[in-house]
Short mmCIF file of C-alpha atoms in Angstrom, two decimals:
data_model
loop_
_atom_site.label_atom_id
_atom_site.label_comp_id
_atom_site.label_asym_id
_atom_site.label_seq_id
_atom_site.Cartn_x
_atom_site.Cartn_y
_atom_site.Cartn_z
CA UNK A 1 79.75 101.26 135.99
CA UNK A 2 78.72 104.26 133.39
CA UNK A 3 80.45 102.98 129.65
CA UNK A 4 81.61 105.51 127.59
CA UNK A 5 82.40 105.33 123.61
CA UNK A 6 85.49 106.98 122.50
CA UNK A 7 85.38 107.91 118.83
CA UNK A 8 87.92 109.57 117.15
CA UNK A 9 89.00 111.05 113.12
CA UNK A 10 92.51 111.71 112.37
CA UNK A 11 91.48 112.78 108.42
CA UNK A 12 91.93 115.79 108.38
CA UNK A 13 94.97 117.91 109.56
CA UNK A 14 92.94 117.90 112.93
CA UNK A 15 92.31 115.38 115.13
CA UNK A 16 88.89 115.63 116.36
CA UNK A 17 87.75 113.32 119.45
CA UNK A 18 84.73 112.70 121.32
CA UNK A 19 83.84 111.08 124.99
CA UNK A 20 79.38 110.02 125.07
CA UNK A 21 78.18 108.39 127.45
CA UNK A 22 76.37 105.43 126.63
CA UNK A 23 72.86 104.08 127.58
CA UNK A 24 71.16 101.22 126.31
CA UNK A 25 67.60 103.06 125.25
CA UNK A 26 69.04 106.38 124.09
CA UNK A 27 71.67 108.37 121.61
CA UNK A 28 75.16 108.43 122.94
CA UNK A 29 75.09 111.88 125.04
CA UNK A 30 78.74 113.87 124.36
CA UNK A 31 80.42 114.60 127.64
CA UNK A 32 84.31 115.43 126.12
CA UNK A 33 85.35 116.73 123.26
CA UNK A 34 88.56 117.65 121.64
CA UNK A 35 89.67 119.07 117.84
CA UNK A 36 93.75 119.61 117.76
CA UNK A 37 95.45 120.92 114.87
CA UNK A 38 98.23 117.77 114.31
CA UNK A 39 99.14 117.94 110.43
CA UNK A 40 101.02 115.17 109.92
CA UNK A 41 101.57 114.47 113.17
CA UNK A 42 98.10 112.10 113.91
CA UNK A 43 100.52 109.82 114.66
CA UNK A 44 102.74 111.71 117.75
CA UNK A 45 99.63 113.33 119.04
CA UNK A 46 96.60 111.06 119.25
CA UNK A 47 97.40 109.26 122.10
CA UNK A 48 98.83 111.64 124.18
CA UNK A 49 95.32 113.50 123.69
CA UNK A 50 93.40 110.49 124.05
CA UNK A 51 94.93 110.42 127.84
CA UNK A 52 94.40 113.77 128.39
CA UNK A 53 90.67 113.85 127.93
CA UNK A 54 89.94 110.65 129.36
CA UNK A 55 91.86 112.10 132.43
CA UNK A 56 90.07 115.61 132.46
CA UNK A 57 86.72 113.87 132.14
CA UNK A 58 87.52 111.05 135.02
CA UNK A 59 87.26 108.61 132.71
CA UNK A 60 89.21 105.53 133.12
CA UNK A 61 90.25 102.71 130.22
CA UNK A 62 88.36 100.70 132.52
CA UNK A 63 84.78 102.45 131.54
CA UNK A 64 85.12 102.23 127.43
CA UNK A 65 82.72 99.79 126.43
CA UNK A 66 83.77 100.86 122.53
CA UNK A 67 85.52 102.44 120.05
CA UNK A 68 84.89 104.31 117.14
CA UNK A 69 87.06 105.69 114.23
CA UNK A 70 86.66 107.38 111.43
CA UNK A 71 87.63 105.51 107.98
CA UNK A 72 86.55 108.19 105.47
CA UNK A 73 89.64 108.79 103.83
CA UNK A 74 91.40 112.39 103.65
CA UNK A 75 95.27 111.44 104.41
CA UNK A 76 95.62 108.26 103.51
CA UNK A 77 98.18 107.88 106.38
CA UNK A 78 96.20 109.78 108.37
CA UNK A 79 93.06 107.35 108.39
CA UNK A 80 95.18 104.83 109.11
CA UNK A 81 97.21 105.66 112.24
CA UNK A 82 93.50 106.20 113.81
CA UNK A 83 92.18 103.15 112.56
CA UNK A 84 95.42 100.93 113.24
CA UNK A 85 95.80 102.84 117.04
CA UNK A 86 91.15 102.16 117.46
CA UNK A 87 92.55 98.55 116.13
CA UNK A 88 94.86 98.08 119.03
CA UNK A 89 93.12 100.07 121.50
CA UNK A 90 90.06 98.12 121.08
CA UNK A 91 92.16 94.33 120.73
CA UNK A 92 93.35 95.14 124.49
CA UNK A 93 89.87 96.10 125.88
CA UNK A 94 88.19 93.60 124.33
CA UNK A 95 85.70 95.73 123.09
CA UNK A 96 83.91 96.29 120.02
CA UNK A 97 85.28 99.01 117.30
CA UNK A 98 82.79 100.82 114.71
CA UNK A 99 84.05 102.40 111.61
CA UNK A 100 82.43 105.87 110.97
CA UNK A 101 81.61 107.15 107.46
CA UNK A 102 82.47 110.63 108.07
CA UNK A 103 81.69 113.10 106.07
CA UNK A 104 85.08 115.40 105.58
CA UNK A 105 82.62 119.18 105.62
CA UNK A 106 81.32 118.31 109.00
CA UNK A 107 84.40 116.96 110.83
CA UNK A 108 82.93 117.87 114.72
CA UNK A 109 82.90 116.08 117.52
CA UNK A 110 78.97 115.43 117.77
CA UNK A 111 78.94 114.19 114.15
CA UNK A 112 81.35 111.33 115.21
CA UNK A 113 78.47 110.10 117.65
CA UNK A 114 75.87 110.55 114.94
CA UNK A 115 77.97 108.70 112.44
CA UNK A 116 78.33 106.16 115.47
CA UNK A 117 74.62 104.87 115.33
CA UNK A 118 74.25 103.86 111.90
CA UNK A 119 77.81 102.16 111.88
CA UNK A 120 76.58 100.10 115.49
CA UNK A 121 73.20 98.63 113.50
CA UNK A 122 75.05 97.98 110.57
CA UNK A 123 78.54 96.12 111.94
CA UNK A 124 79.75 93.76 114.14
CA UNK A 125 81.91 95.09 116.20
CA UNK A 126 84.64 93.25 115.24
CA UNK A 127 88.08 95.13 115.00
CA UNK A 128 89.67 92.98 112.35
CA UNK A 129 86.79 93.47 109.72
CA UNK A 130 87.11 97.88 110.03
CA UNK A 131 89.17 98.71 106.58
CA UNK A 132 89.51 102.52 105.34
CA UNK A 133 86.66 103.09 102.45
CA UNK A 134 89.11 104.22 99.71
CA UNK A 135 88.30 105.95 96.88
CA UNK A 136 91.15 105.63 94.58
CA UNK A 137 93.52 103.27 93.34
CA UNK A 138 97.07 102.99 94.67
CA UNK A 139 99.70 105.12 92.15
CA UNK A 140 101.04 101.42 90.82
CA UNK A 141 97.22 100.36 89.78
CA UNK A 142 96.89 103.15 87.97
CA UNK A 143 99.55 103.14 86.22
CA UNK A 144 98.39 99.54 85.35
CA UNK A 145 95.16 100.10 84.77
CA UNK A 146 96.11 102.91 81.51
CA UNK A 147 98.25 99.94 80.41
CA UNK A 148 95.93 96.96 81.09
CA UNK A 149 92.58 98.30 81.27
CA UNK A 150 90.56 94.98 80.91
CA UNK A 151 92.16 94.20 84.38
CA UNK A 152 90.00 96.61 86.28
CA UNK A 153 87.16 96.02 84.48
CA UNK A 154 83.54 94.42 86.31
CA UNK A 155 83.54 91.67 87.31
CA UNK A 156 87.20 91.40 86.68
CA UNK A 157 88.68 93.51 88.49
CA UNK A 158 86.00 92.41 91.69
CA UNK A 159 87.52 89.14 91.88
CA UNK A 160 91.10 90.42 92.18
CA UNK A 161 89.90 92.69 94.89
CA UNK A 162 92.44 91.87 97.68
CA UNK A 163 90.78 90.05 101.24
CA UNK A 164 90.31 91.80 104.12
CA UNK A 165 91.47 88.66 106.28
CA UNK A 166 95.40 87.60 105.08
CA UNK A 167 96.41 84.11 104.43
CA UNK A 168 98.64 83.17 107.47
CA UNK A 169 101.68 81.23 107.53
CA UNK A 170 103.23 80.21 110.61
CA UNK A 171 106.71 78.69 111.78
CA UNK A 172 106.88 75.30 113.94
CA UNK A 173 107.93 76.45 117.16
CA UNK A 174 108.63 74.57 120.68
CA UNK A 175 105.73 72.67 122.30
CA UNK A 176 104.09 74.95 124.41
CA UNK A 177 105.03 74.59 127.77
CA UNK A 178 103.00 76.25 130.11
CA UNK A 179 104.18 75.50 133.75
CA UNK A 180 107.47 75.29 135.34
CA UNK A 181 110.40 77.90 134.83
CA UNK A 182 108.77 78.84 131.00
CA UNK A 183 105.88 79.85 132.39
CA UNK A 184 107.67 82.67 134.46
CA UNK A 185 109.71 84.01 131.93
CA UNK A 186 108.29 87.41 130.35
CA UNK A 187 105.96 87.08 127.61
CA UNK A 188 106.51 89.53 124.61
CA UNK A 189 105.01 89.93 121.88
CA UNK A 190 107.11 90.98 118.70
CA UNK A 191 105.56 93.33 115.39
CA UNK A 192 106.99 93.96 112.31
CA UNK A 193 105.60 95.91 109.75
CA UNK A 194 108.40 97.60 108.00
CA UNK A 195 108.45 96.19 104.00
CA UNK A 196 105.68 94.20 103.15
CA UNK A 197 104.95 91.28 105.37
CA UNK A 198 102.72 91.60 108.60
CA UNK A 199 104.50 89.63 111.03
CA UNK A 200 103.82 88.74 114.55
CA UNK A 201 105.63 86.46 117.05
CA UNK A 202 105.42 85.45 120.88
CA UNK A 203 108.66 84.49 123.00
CA UNK A 204 108.23 83.54 126.60
CA UNK A 205 112.07 84.53 127.66
CA UNK A 206 114.03 82.74 124.83
CA UNK A 207 111.94 80.40 124.03
CA UNK A 208 110.08 81.12 120.96
CA UNK A 209 106.30 80.50 121.14
CA UNK A 210 104.86 81.33 117.78
CA UNK A 211 106.30 83.59 114.63
CA UNK A 212 103.38 84.45 112.41
CA UNK A 213 103.77 85.68 108.78
CA UNK A 214 100.95 87.50 106.66
CA UNK A 215 102.85 87.76 103.08
CA UNK A 216 102.09 90.27 100.94
CA UNK A 217 103.98 89.23 97.92
CA UNK A 218 101.04 87.85 96.18
CA UNK A 219 99.82 91.76 95.52
CA UNK A 220 103.34 92.98 94.86
CA UNK A 221 104.24 90.23 91.74
CA UNK A 222 102.64 91.57 89.18
CA UNK A 223 104.22 95.43 89.80
CA UNK A 224 107.95 93.47 90.25
CA UNK A 225 108.56 94.74 93.70
CA UNK A 226 107.06 96.21 96.43
CA UNK A 227 104.09 99.26 96.45
CA UNK A 228 104.50 101.16 99.40
CA UNK A 229 100.68 102.49 99.23
CA UNK A 230 99.64 98.96 98.92
CA UNK A 231 101.72 97.63 101.41
CA UNK A 232 100.66 100.00 103.75
CA UNK A 233 96.81 99.11 103.00
CA UNK A 234 97.90 95.17 103.52
CA UNK A 235 99.16 95.80 107.13
CA UNK A 236 95.77 97.88 108.50
CA UNK A 237 94.07 94.75 106.79
CA UNK A 238 96.24 92.54 108.37
CA UNK A 239 97.49 93.53 111.59
CA UNK A 240 94.87 92.15 113.93
CA UNK A 241 93.96 88.54 112.76
CA UNK A 242 98.32 88.26 112.33
CA UNK A 243 98.27 89.25 115.86
CA UNK A 244 95.25 87.35 117.21
CA UNK A 245 97.31 83.97 115.35
CA UNK A 246 100.25 84.35 117.04
CA UNK A 247 98.62 84.38 120.29
CA UNK A 248 96.04 81.85 119.68
CA UNK A 249 99.26 79.39 118.47
CA UNK A 250 101.60 80.66 121.56
CA UNK A 251 98.46 79.61 124.06
CA UNK A 252 98.83 83.39 125.22
CA UNK A 253 96.43 86.16 125.79
CA UNK A 254 96.46 89.76 125.54
CA UNK A 255 96.30 90.04 129.56
CA UNK A 256 99.28 88.02 130.17
CA UNK A 257 101.47 89.64 127.89
CA UNK A 258 104.41 91.73 129.76
CA UNK A 259 105.15 93.83 127.37
CA UNK A 260 105.19 94.18 123.39
CA UNK A 261 108.34 95.16 120.99
CA UNK A 262 107.53 96.52 117.71
CA UNK A 263 109.72 97.65 114.72
CA UNK A 264 110.33 101.54 114.80
CA UNK A 265 112.70 102.04 112.06
CA UNK A 266 114.28 102.22 109.07
CA UNK A 267 111.29 101.07 106.43
CA UNK A 268 108.88 102.43 104.47
CA UNK A 269 107.12 105.09 106.23
CA UNK A 270 103.57 104.23 105.67
CA UNK A 271 104.25 100.40 106.65
CA UNK A 272 105.52 101.00 109.75
CA UNK A 273 103.26 103.70 110.91
CA UNK A 274 100.74 101.13 110.76
CA UNK A 275 102.70 98.42 113.10
CA UNK A 276 103.83 101.44 115.15
CA UNK A 277 100.48 102.79 115.96
CA UNK A 278 98.61 99.44 116.70
CA UNK A 279 101.00 98.57 118.84
CA UNK A 280 100.77 101.47 120.99
CA UNK A 281 97.36 101.37 121.23
CA UNK A 282 97.41 98.15 122.32
CA UNK A 283 100.45 98.76 125.36
CA UNK A 284 98.28 101.68 126.24
CA UNK A 285 95.05 99.59 126.51
CA UNK A 286 97.06 97.05 128.27
CA UNK A 287 99.57 99.32 130.49
CA UNK A 288 102.52 97.48 129.44
CA UNK A 289 105.79 98.77 128.65
CA UNK A 290 106.83 99.58 124.58
CA UNK A 291 109.61 98.53 122.87
CA UNK A 292 110.68 100.47 119.91
CA UNK A 293 113.35 98.10 118.06
CA UNK A 294 115.80 98.64 115.14
CA UNK A 295 115.08 96.44 112.31
CA UNK A 296 118.69 95.65 111.69
CA UNK A 297 119.17 94.96 115.19
CA UNK A 298 116.48 92.60 114.73
CA UNK A 299 117.97 90.57 111.81
CA UNK A 300 121.41 90.54 114.28
CA UNK A 301 119.00 89.09 117.16
CA UNK A 302 117.50 86.32 113.92
CA UNK A 303 121.04 84.25 114.44
CA UNK A 304 119.59 83.31 118.12
CA UNK A 305 116.65 82.16 117.51
CA UNK A 306 116.48 78.20 118.43
CA UNK A 307 116.10 76.82 114.40
CA UNK A 308 113.13 74.63 113.31
CA UNK A 309 113.30 71.24 114.12
CA UNK A 310 113.93 70.69 110.25
CA UNK A 311 117.27 73.34 110.55
CA UNK A 312 118.33 71.68 113.66
CA UNK A 313 118.18 68.28 111.61
CA UNK A 314 120.40 69.69 109.19
CA UNK A 315 123.22 70.73 111.64
CA UNK A 316 122.10 74.60 111.95
CA UNK A 317 123.89 74.75 115.16
CA UNK A 318 121.79 77.72 117.64
CA UNK A 319 124.01 79.41 119.78
CA UNK A 320 122.02 81.47 123.22
CA UNK A 321 123.45 85.11 122.43
CA UNK A 322 125.95 87.68 120.22
CA UNK A 323 129.49 87.50 120.66
CA UNK A 324 130.24 90.37 122.97
CA UNK A 325 132.31 91.29 120.15
CA UNK A 326 131.75 90.47 116.37
CA UNK A 327 131.53 92.15 112.77
CA UNK A 328 127.87 91.41 110.97
CA UNK A 329 127.03 92.36 107.55
CA UNK A 330 123.54 92.94 106.75
CA UNK A 331 122.15 92.13 103.34
CA UNK A 332 118.47 92.48 102.39
CA UNK A 333 116.52 94.30 99.67
CA UNK A 334 116.82 97.68 101.51
CA UNK A 335 120.52 97.16 102.97
CA UNK A 336 123.60 96.18 102.68
CA UNK A 337 126.01 97.62 105.49
CA UNK A 338 129.41 95.89 107.11
CA UNK A 339 129.55 97.11 111.04
CA UNK A 340 131.64 96.58 113.96
CA UNK A 341 129.86 95.38 117.34
CA UNK A 342 132.67 95.97 120.05
CA UNK A 343 130.31 95.09 122.67
CA UNK A 344 126.98 94.52 123.49
CA UNK A 345 124.29 97.21 121.61
CA UNK A 346 127.25 99.51 120.65
CA UNK A 347 127.39 99.61 116.66
CA UNK A 348 129.71 101.04 114.71
CA UNK A 349 128.81 101.28 110.77
CA UNK A 350 132.43 100.25 108.59
CA UNK A 351 130.28 100.60 105.70
CA UNK A 352 127.19 100.64 103.71
CA UNK A 353 125.92 100.62 99.90
CA UNK A 354 126.30 103.86 98.34
CA UNK A 355 122.96 103.07 96.45
CA UNK A 356 121.31 100.08 95.42
CA UNK A 357 120.90 97.05 98.07
CA UNK A 358 121.49 93.41 97.20
CA UNK A 359 118.33 92.39 97.39
CA UNK A 360 117.46 95.09 95.44
CA UNK A 361 119.69 94.26 92.80
CA UNK A 362 119.19 90.85 92.53
CA UNK A 363 115.48 91.45 91.91
CA UNK A 364 116.25 94.30 89.39
CA UNK A 365 118.20 91.65 87.18
CA UNK A 366 115.71 89.24 87.75
CA UNK A 367 112.87 91.35 86.56
CA UNK A 368 114.77 92.20 83.16
CA UNK A 369 115.21 88.55 82.59
CA UNK A 370 111.32 88.28 83.15
CA UNK A 371 112.29 85.67 86.17
CA UNK A 372 109.35 87.49 88.29
CA UNK A 373 109.54 89.02 92.19
CA UNK A 374 111.03 88.48 94.52
CA UNK A 375 113.79 87.99 92.36
CA UNK A 376 116.72 87.05 95.02
CA UNK A 377 115.58 83.13 95.34
CA UNK A 378 115.41 82.98 91.41
CA UNK A 379 118.55 83.90 90.46
CA UNK A 380 120.42 81.99 93.09
CA UNK A 381 118.84 78.89 91.76
CA UNK A 382 119.89 79.35 88.42
CA UNK A 383 123.26 80.11 89.32
CA UNK A 384 123.77 76.79 90.72
CA UNK A 385 123.66 75.44 87.44
CA UNK A 386 125.60 78.22 85.89
CA UNK A 387 129.00 78.97 84.94
CA UNK A 388 130.46 81.85 87.73
CA UNK A 389 133.13 83.00 85.45
CA UNK A 390 131.38 82.78 82.39
CA UNK A 391 131.27 87.06 82.05
CA UNK A 392 133.10 89.03 83.68
CA UNK A 393 130.86 91.34 85.14
CA UNK A 394 132.55 94.54 87.05
CA UNK A 395 133.64 94.25 91.25
CA UNK A 396 132.64 98.17 91.79
CA UNK A 397 134.90 99.20 94.68
CA UNK A 398 136.85 95.50 95.79
CA UNK A 399 139.83 97.22 95.83
CA UNK A 400 138.85 100.37 97.72
CA UNK A 401 140.11 100.99 100.85
CA UNK A 402 136.73 101.83 102.39
CA UNK A 403 133.96 99.78 103.48
CA UNK A 404 131.60 100.62 101.51
CA UNK A 405 129.63 98.61 98.41
CA UNK A 406 128.17 100.11 94.97
CA UNK A 407 126.28 97.69 93.37
CA UNK A 408 124.43 100.07 90.55
CA UNK A 409 127.09 100.19 88.15
CA UNK A 410 126.92 96.20 88.31
CA UNK A 411 123.47 95.98 88.05
CA UNK A 412 123.29 98.21 84.78
CA UNK A 413 126.50 96.15 83.57
CA UNK A 414 124.11 93.24 83.85
CA UNK A 415 120.80 94.97 81.99
CA UNK A 416 123.29 96.53 79.67
CA UNK A 417 125.11 92.59 78.76
CA UNK A 418 121.13 91.50 78.32
CA UNK A 419 120.20 94.59 76.05
CA UNK A 420 123.14 94.00 73.73
CA UNK A 421 122.37 90.28 72.95
CA UNK A 422 118.74 91.61 72.55
CA UNK A 423 119.80 93.66 69.80
CA UNK A 424 121.39 90.96 67.72
CA UNK A 425 119.26 90.07 65.11
CA UNK A 426 117.58 86.59 66.11
CA UNK A 427 118.62 86.92 69.32
CA UNK A 428 116.31 87.62 72.61
CA UNK A 429 116.43 86.95 76.59
CA UNK A 430 115.69 83.35 76.01
CA UNK A 431 118.10 83.20 74.02
CA UNK A 432 120.99 84.24 76.30
CA UNK A 433 122.36 81.80 78.82
CA UNK A 434 120.47 82.62 82.31
CA UNK A 435 122.18 80.68 84.80
CA UNK A 436 125.67 81.75 83.20
CA UNK A 437 124.11 85.61 83.84
CA UNK A 438 122.86 84.61 87.24
CA UNK A 439 126.10 83.08 88.28
CA UNK A 440 128.44 85.78 87.04
CA UNK A 441 126.05 88.17 88.52
CA UNK A 442 126.10 86.42 92.18
CA UNK A 443 129.36 85.85 91.64
CA UNK A 444 130.30 89.75 91.21
CA UNK A 445 128.81 90.45 94.43
CA UNK A 446 129.60 87.87 96.52
CA UNK A 447 133.52 88.82 95.47
CA UNK A 448 133.27 92.35 96.98
CA UNK A 449 131.77 91.17 99.82
CA UNK A 450 134.03 88.38 100.95
CA UNK A 451 136.82 90.86 100.49
CA UNK A 452 135.76 93.63 102.63
CA UNK A 453 134.26 90.93 105.35
CA UNK A 454 137.67 89.48 105.77
CA UNK A 455 139.91 93.22 105.72
CA UNK A 456 137.02 93.77 108.80
CA UNK A 457 137.62 91.08 111.16
CA UNK A 458 141.69 91.32 110.27
CA UNK A 459 141.23 94.86 111.34
CA UNK A 460 138.75 95.28 114.10
CA UNK A 461 140.57 91.97 115.70
CA UNK A 462 137.03 90.09 116.41
CA UNK A 463 137.21 85.98 116.41
CA UNK A 464 132.85 86.20 115.62
CA UNK A 465 131.12 87.45 112.17
CA UNK A 466 127.50 87.27 111.42
CA UNK A 467 125.88 87.13 108.74
CA UNK A 468 122.06 88.84 108.69
CA UNK A 469 118.73 89.30 106.80
CA UNK A 470 116.62 88.60 103.42
CA UNK A 471 120.05 87.61 101.39
CA UNK A 472 121.90 85.77 103.93
CA UNK A 473 119.54 82.78 102.45
CA UNK A 474 121.79 82.72 100.03
CA UNK A 475 123.57 79.73 100.18
CA UNK A 476 126.70 80.79 97.58
CA UNK A 477 127.24 83.95 99.46
CA UNK A 478 127.37 81.61 103.07
CA UNK A 479 129.50 79.46 101.92
CA UNK A 480 132.10 81.63 100.65
CA UNK A 481 131.82 83.81 103.62
CA UNK A 482 132.39 80.68 106.03
CA UNK A 483 135.58 79.55 103.84
CA UNK A 484 137.41 83.00 103.52
CA UNK A 485 136.70 83.55 107.09
CA UNK A 486 137.62 80.12 108.55
CA UNK A 487 140.75 80.72 106.73
CA UNK A 488 141.94 84.00 109.30
CA UNK A 489 140.15 82.09 112.32
CA UNK A 490 137.13 83.74 112.21
CA UNK A 491 133.79 82.13 113.13
CA UNK A 492 130.78 82.62 110.97
CA UNK A 493 127.36 83.10 112.56
CA UNK A 494 124.46 82.93 110.01
CA UNK A 495 120.06 83.07 110.84
CA UNK A 496 118.27 80.16 110.49
CA UNK A 497 117.20 80.26 106.77
CA UNK A 498 113.60 80.55 108.31
CA UNK A 499 114.58 83.83 109.97
CA UNK A 500 116.83 85.64 107.15
CA UNK A 501 114.00 87.24 105.81
CA UNK A 502 112.00 89.85 107.50
CA UNK A 503 109.99 88.35 110.44
CA UNK A 504 108.42 89.41 113.70
CA UNK A 505 110.64 86.79 116.01
CA UNK A 506 113.85 88.53 115.73
CA UNK A 507 111.75 92.08 116.84
CA UNK A 508 111.00 90.11 119.89
CA UNK A 509 113.89 88.53 120.49
CA UNK A 510 116.08 91.35 120.45
CA UNK A 511 113.91 92.91 123.07
CA UNK A 512 114.20 90.10 125.20
CA UNK A 513 118.40 90.90 124.99
CA UNK A 514 118.13 94.43 125.55
CA UNK A 515 115.31 93.43 129.23
CA UNK A 516 118.10 91.06 130.04
CA UNK A 517 120.84 93.95 129.92
CA UNK A 518 118.99 96.18 132.24
CA UNK A 519 119.54 99.54 131.37
CA UNK A 520 119.86 99.13 127.54
CA UNK A 521 115.99 98.22 127.52
CA UNK A 522 115.38 102.15 129.06
CA UNK A 523 116.97 103.52 125.44
CA UNK A 524 114.46 101.29 123.49
CA UNK A 525 111.11 102.30 125.27
CA UNK A 526 108.97 104.07 123.49
CA UNK A 527 106.40 107.03 124.99
CA UNK A 528 103.12 107.71 123.59
CA UNK A 529 103.76 110.90 121.34
CA UNK A 530 106.70 108.74 119.68
CA UNK A 531 106.64 108.32 116.17
CA UNK A 532 108.25 105.82 113.78
CA UNK A 533 111.73 106.64 111.22
CA UNK A 534 111.86 105.77 107.47
CA UNK A 535 115.46 105.71 108.24
CA UNK A 536 117.45 104.86 111.61
CA UNK A 537 121.11 104.06 111.42
CA UNK A 538 122.15 101.20 114.22
CA UNK A 539 125.56 103.46 114.76
CA UNK A 540 125.64 104.50 118.33
CA UNK A 541 129.03 106.76 118.25
CA UNK A 542 128.16 110.73 119.39
#
């Protein structure tokens, strides 16, 4: 069978594509070429162009023997989309991937083949090792270099360089059962890259087989928050190793997968497109369905993931599925919202933050106090030894007649309180009683969220309430909501602590729920020209 090379470059406003015949003793022979104007459209146009070109040349996926992709930067996002797609295709077809050091002034189909010769001689073909050739720092690193130039002097900076292979953490999952009913269940690969966690998980039906996360916290901590450019770079580096580890732990091979589910909105767009482009390339190569899952819906379904053995021992009860009707509070670093679900997969937004999200407010206050990043867990721990009524911080919109939130005023009040004490002679942040500040700040947030939650369940008449998102790990918030809602006859369901933060298990679990529902899965099915979106309400009302 004749074997072919598929090469493409997405670093410019055009997609440049070549298909060449590979002979053992000769240079690749160009058999098909394309150049398509696709400014800011590589994610929607690349796979359709590949499919069209191969069909016109009467070449099947199985005839591809290697993938090559441009990694020299023009458009940072464009290059990452091309590289992530290439990694997915190469992984799905189990063929080598090579990075091409293209010349922006010579971007033509034949130039890709000329670059391939040297790339094949110098590279291993392992998709996980191919990374973009960055020519400048992110804006956050440039600002840091201006302030602390010594950090970027050789060899100091070289020692700080981030590894291409990430440090992975995994959730202990149920023992794999390769026979019986579980073996007949659909195998879903979930992928999550909406912010700063590269995550992959495998579910067999509702049974979680693996859940792996490559955290980027170490790269963002010194900046006091997530730097979008760095997040996107790290996803590109980590995606292959993360998926490979999830499959290894699940004892599943790529050809055994039934479908792939990927977060496609909302989130940091540069982060989202890496996960989606990789997932599209992988699904295209494997010829299996790809489902786009709203990140917020994923958080809701984190409540019905089986808890780990440790959490089960701590009496975290699991439920088989979400209630038919409920009100939910989703609180995280990027979202604070109340929604009503009167029936499955139908969502009505009751209210949301008008400015800062709860997790964002926690992080900003922690930064001012010099507590580090992420600030939520640190402040929550300090609050346990503080007096929640010591400082009367404002409770914005507590008595408003809607369900919206506003946290910027509270955040400013806390910062002002700290600054005023710093301004006094002989006082500093360290002289403030930080546990009291933490407890009072936390209580101000909780009071508003609990009051609006109680009113929401009473007005909608539901008997179940869901608390989800990263801030759902806050024990004081969990306790306050559980007590207040129990008093009005409402049961509170929360995510196991392991699945409160961003993870791929929740994305796979949401996809499983849609597949089980039948018609609901069709609305989530992604075409090859699908795109990610930085915004994406769950509201399904017309």
